[in-house]
Amino acid sequence: MGNIKFRFFNKILILTLLFSIIIVNESCHVQLIANYDQTAIDDIIHTYREVDQFYISLLNVPPDQRTFQNYSKNYYSIESDIGIMVLKNSARPLNTESSKIAQNILIMWRKHKDEHKKKNSYDDVLLTFDRETFFDNFSAMLIAEQSKPKEGN
Amino acid sequence: MDLNFNDIFNNMISAAKDNLSAGGEDIVKYGQSVFENEKSKIETLTTLLISGSLSQDDFNSRIDDVKMTVESQLLAEQAIAKSTAQKAINAAMDVLSSAILTALKPPI
């Protein structure tokens, strides 16, 4: 009699355990990083386009016309776009990597704005170099976002 | 109820492995291109500094950019690694729960 009771409870215990595994697995997949977000991809591409067009326009005018005054509006407008990108990324849970990359972009943008303002000129060599730096940082941001799992993965 | 735990664990490992190897390749490929690219930037900057085409201040500022860019690229690698780990764990857990569900189905 005792043996039958023991077997019965054993079976109940195993079934409960199996049901628990299913319920836990179905209801909460492991989440280590934020899910992929198409809006974030669109923001990255939009802001990068602004940055790259800015550098192309600078490269296409003679160096003596590259005064800070001629480009200040573009600087502030792009700074605002990058700031929004930082804000949106910081608000997403489990998104420290993308958020930090966006902050790096903002820090570098502000630094180069200040340098341009101080010198009131921009060399071809530095322009080409800085354009590449922003390309690499926006690429890193895009790669990070694209690697993120789609909802349910 | 028929549950072969050896088969289930082998399938779980295989599901996790598929995700890990795909993500691992991405990390190695990206890492190599990052270091090649940044190495070449530092070489160019140093040449420009030595030739006098670049001031010490501009050189220092661009070296700081290189550091920050490497940090951004390593963060992107970290995001790939986290996504890969997540996909692998969840793929393995899906195998386990689907095996249990199949075993719990009443015979027709």
PDB file of C-alpha atoms in Angstrom:
ATOM      1  CA  MET A   1       0.000   0.000   0.000  1.00  0.00           C
ATOM      2  CA  GLY A   2       2.812   2.387   1.013  1.00  0.00           C
ATOM      3  CA  ASN A   3       4.684   1.537  -2.197  1.00  0.00           C
ATOM      4  CA  ILE A   4       1.647   2.398  -4.371  1.00  0.00           C
ATOM      5  CA  LYS A   5       1.214   5.708  -2.554  1.00  0.00           C
ATOM      6  CA  PHE A   6       4.913   6.515  -3.057  1.00  0.00           C
ATOM      7  CA  ARG A   7       4.703   5.760  -6.814  1.00  0.00           C
ATOM      8  CA  PHE A   8       1.560   7.853  -7.146  1.00  0.00           C
ATOM      9  CA  PHE A   9       3.185  10.874  -5.453  1.00  0.00           C
ATOM     10  CA  ASN A  10       6.321  10.364  -7.496  1.00  0.00           C
ATOM     11  CA  LYS A  11       4.303  10.537 -10.723  1.00  0.00           C
ATOM     12  CA  ILE A  12       2.454  13.652  -9.539  1.00  0.00           C
ATOM     13  CA  LEU A  13       5.773  15.266  -8.656  1.00  0.00           C
ATOM     14  CA  ILE A  14       7.298  14.542 -12.095  1.00  0.00           C
ATOM     15  CA  LEU A  15       4.185  15.799 -13.911  1.00  0.00           C
ATOM     16  CA  THR A  16       4.149  18.993 -11.820  1.00  0.00           C
ATOM     17  CA  LEU A  17       7.817  19.532 -12.598  1.00  0.00           C
ATOM     18  CA  LEU A  18       7.292  19.037 -16.338  1.00  0.00           C
ATOM     19  CA  PHE A  19       4.278  21.367 -16.415  1.00  0.00           C
ATOM     20  CA  SER A  20       6.300  23.967 -14.524  1.00  0.00           C
ATOM     21  CA  ILE A  21       9.122  23.756 -17.092  1.00  0.00           C
ATOM     22  CA  ILE A  22       6.632  24.260 -19.939  1.00  0.00           C
ATOM     23  CA  ILE A  23       4.851  27.154 -18.221  1.00  0.00           C
ATOM     24  CA  VAL A  24       8.103  28.889 -17.295  1.00  0.00           C
ATOM     25  CA  ASN A  25       9.533  28.412 -20.772  1.00  0.00           C
ATOM     26  CA  GLU A  26       6.376  29.538 -22.558  1.00  0.00           C
ATOM     27  CA  SER A  27       5.805  32.600 -20.416  1.00  0.00           C
ATOM     28  CA  CYS A  28       9.341  33.913 -20.033  1.00  0.00           C
ATOM     29  CA  HIS A  29      11.991  33.302 -22.626  1.00  0.00           C
ATOM     30  CA  VAL A  30      15.450  34.370 -21.465  1.00  0.00           C
ATOM     31  CA  GLN A  31      15.984  38.066 -22.308  1.00  0.00           C
ATOM     32  CA  LEU A  32      19.575  39.330 -22.234  1.00  0.00           C
ATOM     33  CA  ILE A  33      19.239  42.225 -24.676  1.00  0.00           C
ATOM     34  CA  ALA A  34      16.505  44.491 -26.070  1.00  0.00           C
ATOM     35  CA  ASN A  35      14.509  43.194 -29.018  1.00  0.00           C
ATOM     36  CA  TYR A  36      15.196  44.352 -32.571  1.00  0.00           C
ATOM     37  CA  ASP A  37      13.454  47.634 -33.330  1.00  0.00           C
ATOM     38  CA  GLN A  38      12.894  48.782 -36.919  1.00  0.00           C
ATOM     39  CA  THR A  39      12.288  52.372 -35.736  1.00  0.00           C
ATOM     40  CA  ALA A  40      15.782  52.412 -34.214  1.00  0.00           C
ATOM     41  CA  ILE A  41      17.258  51.256 -37.548  1.00  0.00           C
ATOM     42  CA  ASP A  42      15.360  54.035 -39.359  1.00  0.00           C
ATOM     43  CA  ASP A  43      16.658  56.610 -36.829  1.00  0.00           C
ATOM     44  CA  ILE A  44      20.261  55.452 -37.291  1.00  0.00           C
ATOM     45  CA  ILE A  45      20.018  55.657 -41.095  1.00  0.00           C
ATOM     46  CA  HIS A  46      18.230  59.019 -41.013  1.00  0.00           C
ATOM     47  CA  THR A  47      20.791  60.593 -38.647  1.00  0.00           C
ATOM     48  CA  TYR A  48      23.761  59.103 -40.484  1.00  0.00           C
ATOM     49  CA  ARG A  49      22.424  60.520 -43.774  1.00  0.00           C
ATOM     50  CA  GLU A  50      22.341  63.984 -42.174  1.00  0.00           C
ATOM     51  CA  VAL A  51      25.901  63.619 -40.870  1.00  0.00           C
ATOM     52  CA  ASP A  52      27.301  62.324 -44.159  1.00  0.00           C
ATOM     53  CA  GLN A  53      25.558  65.009 -46.231  1.00  0.00           C
ATOM     54  CA  PHE A  54      27.048  67.587 -43.873  1.00  0.00           C
ATOM     55  CA  TYR A  55      30.590  66.286 -44.520  1.00  0.00           C
ATOM     56  CA  ILE A  56      29.995  66.000 -48.276  1.00  0.00           C
ATOM     57  CA  SER A  57      28.814  69.625 -48.400  1.00  0.00           C
ATOM     58  CA  LEU A  58      31.914  70.765 -46.467  1.00  0.00           C
ATOM     59  CA  LEU A  59      34.244  68.797 -48.739  1.00  0.00           C
ATOM     60  CA  ASN A  60      32.662  70.370 -51.808  1.00  0.00           C
ATOM     61  CA  VAL A  61      33.399  73.987 -50.953  1.00  0.00           C
ATOM     62  CA  PRO A  62      36.838  75.678 -51.014  1.00  0.00           C
ATOM     63  CA  PRO A  63      38.568  75.676 -47.568  1.00  0.00           C
ATOM     64  CA  ASP A  64      38.210  79.470 -47.172  1.00  0.00           C
ATOM     65  CA  GLN A  65      34.399  79.126 -47.247  1.00  0.00           C
ATOM     66  CA  ARG A  66      34.303  76.556 -44.447  1.00  0.00           C
ATOM     67  CA  THR A  67      33.701  79.084 -41.700  1.00  0.00           C
ATOM     68  CA  PHE A  68      31.804  77.907 -38.623  1.00  0.00           C
ATOM     69  CA  GLN A  69      29.098  80.508 -39.209  1.00  0.00           C
ATOM     70  CA  ASN A  70      28.179  78.936 -42.567  1.00  0.00           C
ATOM     71  CA  TYR A  71      27.563  75.573 -40.940  1.00  0.00           C
ATOM     72  CA  SER A  72      26.376  76.374 -37.409  1.00  0.00           C
ATOM     73  CA  LYS A  73      22.696  75.679 -38.199  1.00  0.00           C
ATOM     74  CA  ASN A  74      23.560  72.224 -39.573  1.00  0.00           C
ATOM     75  CA  TYR A  75      25.674  71.492 -36.493  1.00  0.00           C
ATOM     76  CA  TYR A  76      22.836  72.314 -34.098  1.00  0.00           C
ATOM     77  CA  SER A  77      20.197  70.479 -36.104  1.00  0.00           C
ATOM     78  CA  ILE A  78      22.316  67.307 -36.330  1.00  0.00           C
ATOM     79  CA  GLU A  79      23.284  67.575 -32.645  1.00  0.00           C
ATOM     80  CA  SER A  80      19.595  67.594 -31.809  1.00  0.00           C
ATOM     81  CA  ASP A  81      18.942  64.489 -33.987  1.00  0.00           C
ATOM     82  CA  ILE A  82      21.799  62.619 -32.304  1.00  0.00           C
ATOM     83  CA  GLY A  83      20.517  63.736 -28.875  1.00  0.00           C
ATOM     84  CA  ILE A  84      17.090  62.268 -29.661  1.00  0.00           C
ATOM     85  CA  MET A  85      18.773  59.025 -30.733  1.00  0.00           C
ATOM     86  CA  VAL A  86      20.593  58.890 -27.360  1.00  0.00           C
ATOM     87  CA  LEU A  87      17.356  59.581 -25.479  1.00  0.00           C
ATOM     88  CA  LYS A  88      15.345  56.917 -27.323  1.00  0.00           C
ATOM     89  CA  ASN A  89      18.055  54.288 -26.898  1.00  0.00           C
ATOM     90  CA  SER A  90      18.573  55.048 -23.211  1.00  0.00           C
ATOM     91  CA  ALA A  91      14.847  54.588 -22.577  1.00  0.00           C
ATOM     92  CA  ARG A  92      14.865  51.000 -23.896  1.00  0.00           C
ATOM     93  CA  PRO A  93      15.532  48.370 -21.216  1.00  0.00           C
ATOM     94  CA  LEU A  94      18.517  46.009 -21.735  1.00  0.00           C
ATOM     95  CA  ASN A  95      19.957  48.366 -24.332  1.00  0.00           C
ATOM     96  CA  THR A  96      23.226  49.544 -22.729  1.00  0.00           C
ATOM     97  CA  GLU A  97      25.395  48.815 -25.776  1.00  0.00           C
ATOM     98  CA  SER A  98      23.392  50.843 -28.325  1.00  0.00           C
ATOM     99  CA  SER A  99      22.811  53.577 -25.790  1.00  0.00           C
ATOM    100  CA  LYS A 100      26.565  53.937 -25.117  1.00  0.00           C
ATOM    101  CA  ILE A 101      27.442  53.944 -28.841  1.00  0.00           C
ATOM    102  CA  ALA A 102      24.903  56.740 -29.402  1.00  0.00           C
ATOM    103  CA  GLN A 103      26.476  58.682 -26.505  1.00  0.00           C
ATOM    104  CA  ASN A 104      29.939  58.248 -28.076  1.00  0.00           C
ATOM    105  CA  ILE A 105      28.610  59.690 -31.339  1.00  0.00           C
ATOM    106  CA  LEU A 106      27.133  62.680 -29.498  1.00  0.00           C
ATOM    107  CA  ILE A 107      30.385  63.333 -27.574  1.00  0.00           C
ATOM    108  CA  MET A 108      32.438  63.270 -30.795  1.00  0.00           C
ATOM    109  CA  TRP A 109      29.945  65.432 -32.681  1.00  0.00           C
ATOM    110  CA  ARG A 110      30.043  68.123 -29.973  1.00  0.00           C
ATOM    111  CA  LYS A 111      33.842  67.949 -29.815  1.00  0.00           C
ATOM    112  CA  HIS A 112      34.271  68.477 -33.577  1.00  0.00           C
ATOM    113  CA  LYS A 113      31.692  71.271 -33.538  1.00  0.00           C
ATOM    114  CA  ASP A 114      33.693  73.049 -30.814  1.00  0.00           C
ATOM    115  CA  GLU A 115      36.975  72.518 -32.675  1.00  0.00           C
ATOM    116  CA  HIS A 116      35.488  73.964 -35.875  1.00  0.00           C
ATOM    117  CA  LYS A 117      34.118  76.911 -33.928  1.00  0.00           C
ATOM    118  CA  LYS A 118      37.494  77.547 -32.300  1.00  0.00           C
ATOM    119  CA  LYS A 119      39.586  77.303 -35.518  1.00  0.00           C
ATOM    120  CA  ASN A 120      36.886  78.629 -37.861  1.00  0.00           C
ATOM    121  CA  SER A 121      38.283  76.306 -40.550  1.00  0.00           C
ATOM    122  CA  TYR A 122      38.328  72.609 -41.428  1.00  0.00           C
ATOM    123  CA  ASP A 123      41.182  70.860 -43.299  1.00  0.00           C
ATOM    124  CA  ASP A 124      40.473  68.347 -46.077  1.00  0.00           C
ATOM    125  CA  VAL A 125      42.497  65.694 -44.275  1.00  0.00           C
ATOM    126  CA  LEU A 126      40.573  66.128 -41.012  1.00  0.00           C
ATOM    127  CA  LEU A 127      37.228  66.252 -42.811  1.00  0.00           C
ATOM    128  CA  THR A 128      37.914  62.944 -44.538  1.00  0.00           C
ATOM    129  CA  PHE A 129      39.120  61.419 -41.302  1.00  0.00           C
ATOM    130  CA  ASP A 130      36.119  62.607 -39.261  1.00  0.00           C
ATOM    131  CA  ARG A 131      33.664  61.493 -41.917  1.00  0.00           C
ATOM    132  CA  GLU A 132      35.122  57.981 -41.670  1.00  0.00           C
ATOM    133  CA  THR A 133      34.974  58.064 -37.852  1.00  0.00           C
ATOM    134  CA  PHE A 134      31.239  58.798 -37.941  1.00  0.00           C
ATOM    135  CA  PHE A 135      30.717  56.121 -40.584  1.00  0.00           C
ATOM    136  CA  ASP A 136      32.422  53.544 -38.309  1.00  0.00           C
ATOM    137  CA  ASN A 137      30.396  54.566 -35.253  1.00  0.00           C
ATOM    138  CA  PHE A 138      27.050  54.576 -37.051  1.00  0.00           C
ATOM    139  CA  SER A 139      27.985  51.193 -38.574  1.00  0.00           C
ATOM    140  CA  ALA A 140      28.662  49.835 -35.078  1.00  0.00           C
ATOM    141  CA  MET A 141      25.259  51.073 -33.987  1.00  0.00           C
ATOM    142  CA  LEU A 142      23.550  49.518 -37.005  1.00  0.00           C
ATOM    143  CA  ILE A 143      25.341  46.175 -36.521  1.00  0.00           C
ATOM    144  CA  ALA A 144      24.382  46.122 -32.816  1.00  0.00           C
ATOM    145  CA  GLU A 145      20.716  46.809 -33.622  1.00  0.00           C
ATOM    146  CA  GLN A 146      20.566  44.304 -36.484  1.00  0.00           C
ATOM    147  CA  SER A 147      22.004  41.533 -34.303  1.00  0.00           C
ATOM    148  CA  LYS A 148      19.196  41.874 -31.750  1.00  0.00           C
ATOM    149  CA  PRO A 149      16.652  39.072 -31.575  1.00  0.00           C
ATOM    150  CA  LYS A 150      13.240  39.522 -33.123  1.00  0.00           C
ATOM    151  CA  GLU A 151      10.245  39.361 -30.752  1.00  0.00           C
ATOM    152  CA  GLY A 152       9.861  35.802 -29.377  1.00  0.00           C
ATOM    153  CA  ASN A 153      13.442  34.642 -30.066  1.00  0.00           C
TER     154      ASN A 153
ATOM    155  CA  MET B   1       4.486   9.123 -21.286  1.00  0.00           C
ATOM    156  CA  ASP B   2       7.744   8.433 -23.120  1.00  0.00           C
ATOM    157  CA  LEU B   3      10.671  10.789 -22.509  1.00  0.00           C
ATOM    158  CA  ASN B   4      14.187   9.971 -23.693  1.00  0.00           C
ATOM    159  CA  PHE B   5      16.297  12.529 -21.839  1.00  0.00           C
ATOM    160  CA  ASN B   6      19.472  11.611 -23.736  1.00  0.00           C
ATOM    161  CA  ASP B   7      17.825  12.464 -27.055  1.00  0.00           C
ATOM    162  CA  ILE B   8      16.265  15.619 -25.620  1.00  0.00           C
ATOM    163  CA  PHE B   9      19.583  16.912 -24.271  1.00  0.00           C
ATOM    164  CA  ASN B  10      21.388  16.067 -27.517  1.00  0.00           C
ATOM    165  CA  ASN B  11      18.739  17.995 -29.469  1.00  0.00           C
ATOM    166  CA  MET B  12      18.976  20.905 -27.008  1.00  0.00           C
ATOM    167  CA  ILE B  13      22.768  21.052 -27.433  1.00  0.00           C
ATOM    168  CA  SER B  14      22.448  20.863 -31.208  1.00  0.00           C
ATOM    169  CA  ALA B  15      19.845  23.694 -31.273  1.00  0.00           C
ATOM    170  CA  ALA B  16      22.071  25.878 -29.082  1.00  0.00           C
ATOM    171  CA  LYS B  17      25.184  25.012 -31.124  1.00  0.00           C
ATOM    172  CA  ASP B  18      23.589  26.084 -34.434  1.00  0.00           C
ATOM    173  CA  ASN B  19      22.913  29.552 -32.997  1.00  0.00           C
ATOM    174  CA  LEU B  20      26.299  29.828 -31.283  1.00  0.00           C
ATOM    175  CA  SER B  21      28.334  28.948 -34.360  1.00  0.00           C
ATOM    176  CA  ALA B  22      26.450  31.444 -36.563  1.00  0.00           C
ATOM    177  CA  GLY B  23      26.914  34.252 -34.010  1.00  0.00           C
ATOM    178  CA  GLY B  24      30.530  33.287 -33.324  1.00  0.00           C
ATOM    179  CA  GLU B  25      31.460  33.678 -37.001  1.00  0.00           C
ATOM    180  CA  ASP B  26      29.916  37.170 -37.068  1.00  0.00           C
ATOM    181  CA  ILE B  27      31.894  38.227 -33.985  1.00  0.00           C
ATOM    182  CA  VAL B  28      35.251  36.992 -35.332  1.00  0.00           C
ATOM    183  CA  LYS B  29      34.704  38.552 -38.791  1.00  0.00           C
ATOM    184  CA  TYR B  30      33.675  41.925 -37.385  1.00  0.00           C
ATOM    185  CA  GLY B  31      36.477  41.919 -34.782  1.00  0.00           C
ATOM    186  CA  GLN B  32      39.129  41.348 -37.446  1.00  0.00           C
ATOM    187  CA  SER B  33      37.855  44.167 -39.664  1.00  0.00           C
ATOM    188  CA  VAL B  34      37.668  46.534 -36.643  1.00  0.00           C
ATOM    189  CA  PHE B  35      41.306  46.065 -35.666  1.00  0.00           C
ATOM    190  CA  GLU B  36      42.609  46.228 -39.257  1.00  0.00           C
ATOM    191  CA  ASN B  37      40.674  49.443 -39.877  1.00  0.00           C
ATOM    192  CA  GLU B  38      41.726  51.199 -36.662  1.00  0.00           C
ATOM    193  CA  LYS B  39      45.343  50.078 -37.057  1.00  0.00           C
ATOM    194  CA  SER B  40      45.469  51.685 -40.496  1.00  0.00           C
ATOM    195  CA  LYS B  41      43.925  54.921 -39.091  1.00  0.00           C
ATOM    196  CA  ILE B  42      46.638  55.147 -36.397  1.00  0.00           C
ATOM    197  CA  GLU B  43      49.355  54.579 -39.043  1.00  0.00           C
ATOM    198  CA  THR B  44      47.916  57.351 -41.230  1.00  0.00           C
ATOM    199  CA  LEU B  45      47.655  59.765 -38.286  1.00  0.00           C
ATOM    200  CA  THR B  46      51.225  59.065 -37.207  1.00  0.00           C
ATOM    201  CA  THR B  47      52.525  59.635 -40.757  1.00  0.00           C
ATOM    202  CA  LEU B  48      50.626  62.944 -40.956  1.00  0.00           C
ATOM    203  CA  LEU B  49      51.993  64.055 -37.579  1.00  0.00           C
ATOM    204  CA  ILE B  50      55.600  63.211 -38.516  1.00  0.00           C
ATOM    205  CA  SER B  51      55.288  64.995 -41.886  1.00  0.00           C
ATOM    206  CA  GLY B  52      53.924  68.099 -40.150  1.00  0.00           C
ATOM    207  CA  SER B  53      50.549  67.941 -41.961  1.00  0.00           C
ATOM    208  CA  LEU B  54      48.798  67.511 -38.613  1.00  0.00           C
ATOM    209  CA  SER B  55      49.240  69.500 -35.395  1.00  0.00           C
ATOM    210  CA  GLN B  56      49.813  67.720 -32.081  1.00  0.00           C
ATOM    211  CA  ASP B  57      46.349  68.863 -30.878  1.00  0.00           C
ATOM    212  CA  ASP B  58      44.600  67.509 -33.976  1.00  0.00           C
ATOM    213  CA  PHE B  59      46.553  64.273 -33.654  1.00  0.00           C
ATOM    214  CA  ASN B  60      45.550  63.844 -29.991  1.00  0.00           C
ATOM    215  CA  SER B  61      41.926  64.615 -30.759  1.00  0.00           C
ATOM    216  CA  ARG B  62      41.813  61.991 -33.568  1.00  0.00           C
ATOM    217  CA  ILE B  63      43.560  59.376 -31.420  1.00  0.00           C
ATOM    218  CA  ASP B  64      40.790  59.933 -28.834  1.00  0.00           C
ATOM    219  CA  ASP B  65      38.278  59.354 -31.650  1.00  0.00           C
ATOM    220  CA  VAL B  66      39.991  56.084 -32.553  1.00  0.00           C
ATOM    221  CA  LYS B  67      39.740  54.953 -28.911  1.00  0.00           C
ATOM    222  CA  MET B  68      36.074  55.859 -28.776  1.00  0.00           C
ATOM    223  CA  THR B  69      35.386  54.172 -32.116  1.00  0.00           C
ATOM    224  CA  VAL B  70      37.065  50.955 -30.939  1.00  0.00           C
ATOM    225  CA  GLU B  71      34.875  51.126 -27.829  1.00  0.00           C
ATOM    226  CA  SER B  72      31.743  51.507 -29.998  1.00  0.00           C
ATOM    227  CA  GLN B  73      32.776  48.581 -32.152  1.00  0.00           C
ATOM    228  CA  LEU B  74      33.477  46.385 -29.120  1.00  0.00           C
ATOM    229  CA  LEU B  75      30.065  47.326 -27.750  1.00  0.00           C
ATOM    230  CA  ALA B  76      28.534  46.175 -31.035  1.00  0.00           C
ATOM    231  CA  GLU B  77      30.392  42.869 -30.624  1.00  0.00           C
ATOM    232  CA  GLN B  78      29.033  42.597 -27.088  1.00  0.00           C
ATOM    233  CA  ALA B  79      25.496  43.102 -28.438  1.00  0.00           C
ATOM    234  CA  ILE B  80      26.062  40.327 -31.012  1.00  0.00           C
ATOM    235  CA  ALA B  81      27.379  38.021 -28.245  1.00  0.00           C
ATOM    236  CA  LYS B  82      24.377  38.696 -25.979  1.00  0.00           C
ATOM    237  CA  SER B  83      21.910  38.151 -28.846  1.00  0.00           C
ATOM    238  CA  THR B  84      23.657  34.924 -29.819  1.00  0.00           C
ATOM    239  CA  ALA B  85      23.584  33.618 -26.233  1.00  0.00           C
ATOM    240  CA  GLN B  86      19.905  34.524 -25.883  1.00  0.00           C
ATOM    241  CA  LYS B  87      18.942  32.810 -29.139  1.00  0.00           C
ATOM    242  CA  ALA B  88      20.947  29.692 -28.157  1.00  0.00           C
ATOM    243  CA  ILE B  89      19.398  29.406 -24.676  1.00  0.00           C
ATOM    244  CA  ASN B  90      15.878  29.932 -25.973  1.00  0.00           C
ATOM    245  CA  ALA B  91      16.324  27.484 -28.870  1.00  0.00           C
ATOM    246  CA  ALA B  92      17.479  24.824 -26.379  1.00  0.00           C
ATOM    247  CA  MET B  93      14.564  25.544 -24.029  1.00  0.00           C
ATOM    248  CA  ASP B  94      12.105  25.346 -26.957  1.00  0.00           C
ATOM    249  CA  VAL B  95      13.408  21.865 -27.776  1.00  0.00           C
ATOM    250  CA  LEU B  96      12.880  20.806 -24.140  1.00  0.00           C
ATOM    251  CA  SER B  97       9.342  22.146 -23.822  1.00  0.00           C
ATOM    252  CA  SER B  98       8.247  20.767 -27.180  1.00  0.00           C
ATOM    253  CA  ALA B  99       9.620  17.307 -26.232  1.00  0.00           C
ATOM    254  CA  ILE B 100       7.708  17.431 -22.938  1.00  0.00           C
ATOM    255  CA  LEU B 101       4.522  18.603 -24.656  1.00  0.00           C
ATOM    256  CA  THR B 102       4.778  15.762 -27.191  1.00  0.00           C
ATOM    257  CA  ALA B 103       5.328  13.216 -24.416  1.00  0.00           C
ATOM    258  CA  LEU B 104       2.349  14.536 -22.437  1.00  0.00           C
ATOM    259  CA  LYS B 105      -0.051  14.303 -25.405  1.00  0.00           C
ATOM    260  CA  PRO B 106      -2.565  11.500 -24.847  1.00  0.00           C
ATOM    261  CA  PRO B 107      -2.192   8.638 -27.371  1.00  0.00           C
ATOM    262  CA  ILE B 108      -4.779   8.809 -30.196  1.00  0.00           C
TER     263      ILE B 108
END
